[in-house]
XYZ file of C-alpha atoms in Angstrom:
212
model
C -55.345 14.881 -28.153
C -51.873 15.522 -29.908
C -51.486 13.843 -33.385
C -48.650 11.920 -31.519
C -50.988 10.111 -29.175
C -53.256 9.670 -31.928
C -50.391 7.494 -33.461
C -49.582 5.607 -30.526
C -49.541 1.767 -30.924
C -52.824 0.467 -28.825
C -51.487 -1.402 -25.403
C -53.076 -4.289 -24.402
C -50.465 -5.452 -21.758
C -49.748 -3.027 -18.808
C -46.318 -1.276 -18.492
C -44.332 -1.987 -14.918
C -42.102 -0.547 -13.389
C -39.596 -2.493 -11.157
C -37.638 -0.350 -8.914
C -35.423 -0.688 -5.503
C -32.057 -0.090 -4.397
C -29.426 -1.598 -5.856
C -29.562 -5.486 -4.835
C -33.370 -5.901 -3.778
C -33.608 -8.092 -6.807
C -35.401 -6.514 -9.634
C -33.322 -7.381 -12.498
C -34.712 -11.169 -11.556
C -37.756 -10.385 -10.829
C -38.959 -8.344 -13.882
C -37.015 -11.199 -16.239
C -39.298 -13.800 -14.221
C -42.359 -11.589 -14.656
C -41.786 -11.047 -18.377
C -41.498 -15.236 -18.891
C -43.859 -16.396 -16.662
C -46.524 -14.329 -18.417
C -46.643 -17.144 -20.994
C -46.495 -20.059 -18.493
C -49.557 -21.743 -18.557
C -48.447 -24.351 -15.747
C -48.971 -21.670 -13.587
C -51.908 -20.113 -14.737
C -53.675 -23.818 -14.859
C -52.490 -24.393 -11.195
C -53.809 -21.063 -10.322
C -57.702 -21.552 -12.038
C -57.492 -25.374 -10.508
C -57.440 -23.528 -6.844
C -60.219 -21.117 -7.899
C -61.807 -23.834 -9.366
C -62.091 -22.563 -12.627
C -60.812 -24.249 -16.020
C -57.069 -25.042 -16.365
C -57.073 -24.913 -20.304
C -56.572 -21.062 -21.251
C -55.319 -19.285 -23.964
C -51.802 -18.346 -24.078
C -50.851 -14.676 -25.143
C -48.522 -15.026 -28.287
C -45.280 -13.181 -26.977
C -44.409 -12.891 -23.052
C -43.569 -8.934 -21.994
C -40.392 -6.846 -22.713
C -37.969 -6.855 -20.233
C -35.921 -3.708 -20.625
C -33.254 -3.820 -18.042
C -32.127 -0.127 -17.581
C -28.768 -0.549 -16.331
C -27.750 -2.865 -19.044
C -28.974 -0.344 -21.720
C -27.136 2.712 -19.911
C -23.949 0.004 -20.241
C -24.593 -1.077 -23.762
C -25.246 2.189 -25.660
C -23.031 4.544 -23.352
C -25.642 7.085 -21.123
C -23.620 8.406 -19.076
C -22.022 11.860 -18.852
C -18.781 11.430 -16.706
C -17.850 8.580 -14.212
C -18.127 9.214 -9.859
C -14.758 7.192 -8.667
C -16.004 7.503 -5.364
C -18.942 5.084 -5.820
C -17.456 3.162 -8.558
C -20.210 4.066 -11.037
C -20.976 6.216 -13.777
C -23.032 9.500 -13.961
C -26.728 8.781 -16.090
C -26.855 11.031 -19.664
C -30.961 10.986 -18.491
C -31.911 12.728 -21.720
C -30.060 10.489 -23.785
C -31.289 7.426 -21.870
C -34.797 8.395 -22.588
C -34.522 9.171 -26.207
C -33.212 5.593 -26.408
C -36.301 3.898 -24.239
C -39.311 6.116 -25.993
C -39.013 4.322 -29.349
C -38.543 1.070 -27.252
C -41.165 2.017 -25.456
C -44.004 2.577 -28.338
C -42.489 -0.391 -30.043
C -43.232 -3.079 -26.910
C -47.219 -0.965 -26.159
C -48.760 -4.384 -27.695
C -47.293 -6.672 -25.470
C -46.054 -4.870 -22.333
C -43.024 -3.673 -20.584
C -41.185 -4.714 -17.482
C -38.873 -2.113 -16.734
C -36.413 -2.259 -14.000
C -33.895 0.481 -12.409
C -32.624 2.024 -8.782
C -34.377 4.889 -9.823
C -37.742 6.446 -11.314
C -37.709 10.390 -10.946
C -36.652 10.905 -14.041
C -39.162 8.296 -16.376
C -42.415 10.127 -18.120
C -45.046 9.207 -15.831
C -47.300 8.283 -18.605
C -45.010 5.243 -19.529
C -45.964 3.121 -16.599
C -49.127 1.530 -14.945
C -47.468 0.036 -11.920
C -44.210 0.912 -9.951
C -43.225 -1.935 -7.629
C -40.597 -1.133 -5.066
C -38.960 -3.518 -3.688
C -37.895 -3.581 -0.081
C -34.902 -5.976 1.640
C -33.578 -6.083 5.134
C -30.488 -4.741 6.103
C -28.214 -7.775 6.709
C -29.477 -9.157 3.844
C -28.996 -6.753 1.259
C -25.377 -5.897 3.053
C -24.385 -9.628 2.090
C -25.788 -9.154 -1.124
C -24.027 -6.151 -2.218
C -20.906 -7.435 -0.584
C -20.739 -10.754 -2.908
C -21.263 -8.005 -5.467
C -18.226 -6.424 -4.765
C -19.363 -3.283 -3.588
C -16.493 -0.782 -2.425
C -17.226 0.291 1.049
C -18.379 3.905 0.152
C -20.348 2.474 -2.316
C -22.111 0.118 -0.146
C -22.690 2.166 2.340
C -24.574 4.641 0.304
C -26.506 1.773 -0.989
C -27.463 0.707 2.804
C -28.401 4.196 3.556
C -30.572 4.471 1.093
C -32.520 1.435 1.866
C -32.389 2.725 5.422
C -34.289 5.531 4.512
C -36.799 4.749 2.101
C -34.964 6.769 -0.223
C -36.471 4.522 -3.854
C -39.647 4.074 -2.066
C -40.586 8.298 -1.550
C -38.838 9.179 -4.901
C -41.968 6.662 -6.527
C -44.137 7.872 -4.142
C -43.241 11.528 -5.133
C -42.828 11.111 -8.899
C -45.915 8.497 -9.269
C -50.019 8.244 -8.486
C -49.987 6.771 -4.710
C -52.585 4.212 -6.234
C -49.842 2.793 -8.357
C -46.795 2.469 -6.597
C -46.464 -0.438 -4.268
C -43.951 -1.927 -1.818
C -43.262 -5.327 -1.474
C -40.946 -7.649 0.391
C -37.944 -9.447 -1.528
C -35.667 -11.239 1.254
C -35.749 -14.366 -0.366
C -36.425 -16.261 -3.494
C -39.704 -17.004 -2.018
C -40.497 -13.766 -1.611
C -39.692 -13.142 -5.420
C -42.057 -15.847 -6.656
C -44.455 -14.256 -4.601
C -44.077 -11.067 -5.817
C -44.458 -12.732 -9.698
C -47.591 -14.453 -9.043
C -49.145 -11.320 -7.693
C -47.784 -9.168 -10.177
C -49.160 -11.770 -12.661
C -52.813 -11.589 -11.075
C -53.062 -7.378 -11.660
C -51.500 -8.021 -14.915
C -54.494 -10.272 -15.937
C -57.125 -7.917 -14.257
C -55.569 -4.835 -15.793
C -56.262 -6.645 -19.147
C -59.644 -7.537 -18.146
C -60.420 -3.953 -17.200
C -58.822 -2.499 -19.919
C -59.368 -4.589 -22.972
C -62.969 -5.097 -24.331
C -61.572 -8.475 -25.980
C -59.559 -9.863 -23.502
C -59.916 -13.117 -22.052
């Protein structure tokens, strides 16, 4: 083992990774994820159906939610601009320089991470990739109320189309760890949180010797 790993702050909360093409919804669900880790009305409701005690103990801090996109926008990762699709080109190197102290500073809590795409992340950063998966019409209206040129929605279709998100995690990650999951609707979201919120729990449980 390197010295660096040696040094490594001691996780307790898994890392996630949130991931779909643009307008599945994972900028909304990973900041739902990262609050609702601390909401005990939902954790009480969820023992009550089990049958198990409603009073637990709340973790002291909910997860960080490090929206990728917004960090490429705030501290400038890019490396030229595409006109065609409206966007700019990702700096990846300098992007990552920026998460890895972000990274080691989150380990005790957690991360939810979300982004349209994972190739490019150290493996060893993440636990879990969920990939989220939306119907056609759908997503069309979606990226339309976005404002999405034509080009650039199109591209954006297509790539849904063809599982393009869901075999880049599925190439880049353990099979065990990515998953795909449904996100038509906000249903489908809350869904998605509660479940995510189960593995999160049994990932501590496996994981931690202390955990509750």
């Amino acid at each position: 083992m390197s010295d660096i790993d040696e040094e490594r702050t001691p996780r307790t909360r898994p890392n996630i990774l949130i991931t779909g093409t643009p307008g599945t919804g994972k900028t909304i669900t990973a900041s739902l994820l990262a609050v609702r880790i601390l909401d005990v009305t939902f954790q009480a409701r969820h023992n009550f159906k089990l049958g198990l005690p409603t009073i637990l103990t709340a973790e002291k801090a909910g997860m960080t939610h490090l929206s990728v996109g917004d960090l490429i926008k705030e501290h400038k990762c890019w490396d030229g601009r595409d006109e065609a699709l409206d966007s700019y080109i990702l700096d990846e190197d300098k992007l990552l320089d920026l998460m890895e102290p972000m990274m080691e500073e989150a380990a005790a809590v957690g991360v939810v991470a979300d982004y349209h795409s994972v190739e490019f992340f150290p493996e060893r950063w993440f636990d879990l990739v969920v990939v989220l998966r939306t119907n056609t019409n759908v997503l069309f209206d979606r990226l339309t109320e976005r404002g999405y040129n034509e080009t650039k929605r199109t591209e954006n279709m297509t790539c849904e189309i063809m599982q393009v998100i869901l075999e880049e995690a599925r190439e880049s990650y353990a099979t065990e760890i990515v998953h795909e999951v449904q996100s038509n609707t906000i249903a489908d979201m809350d869904s998605n949180v509660e479940r995510l919120l189960l593995w999160i729990k049994q990932w501590m449980k496996d994981n931690n010797n202390n955990s509750e």
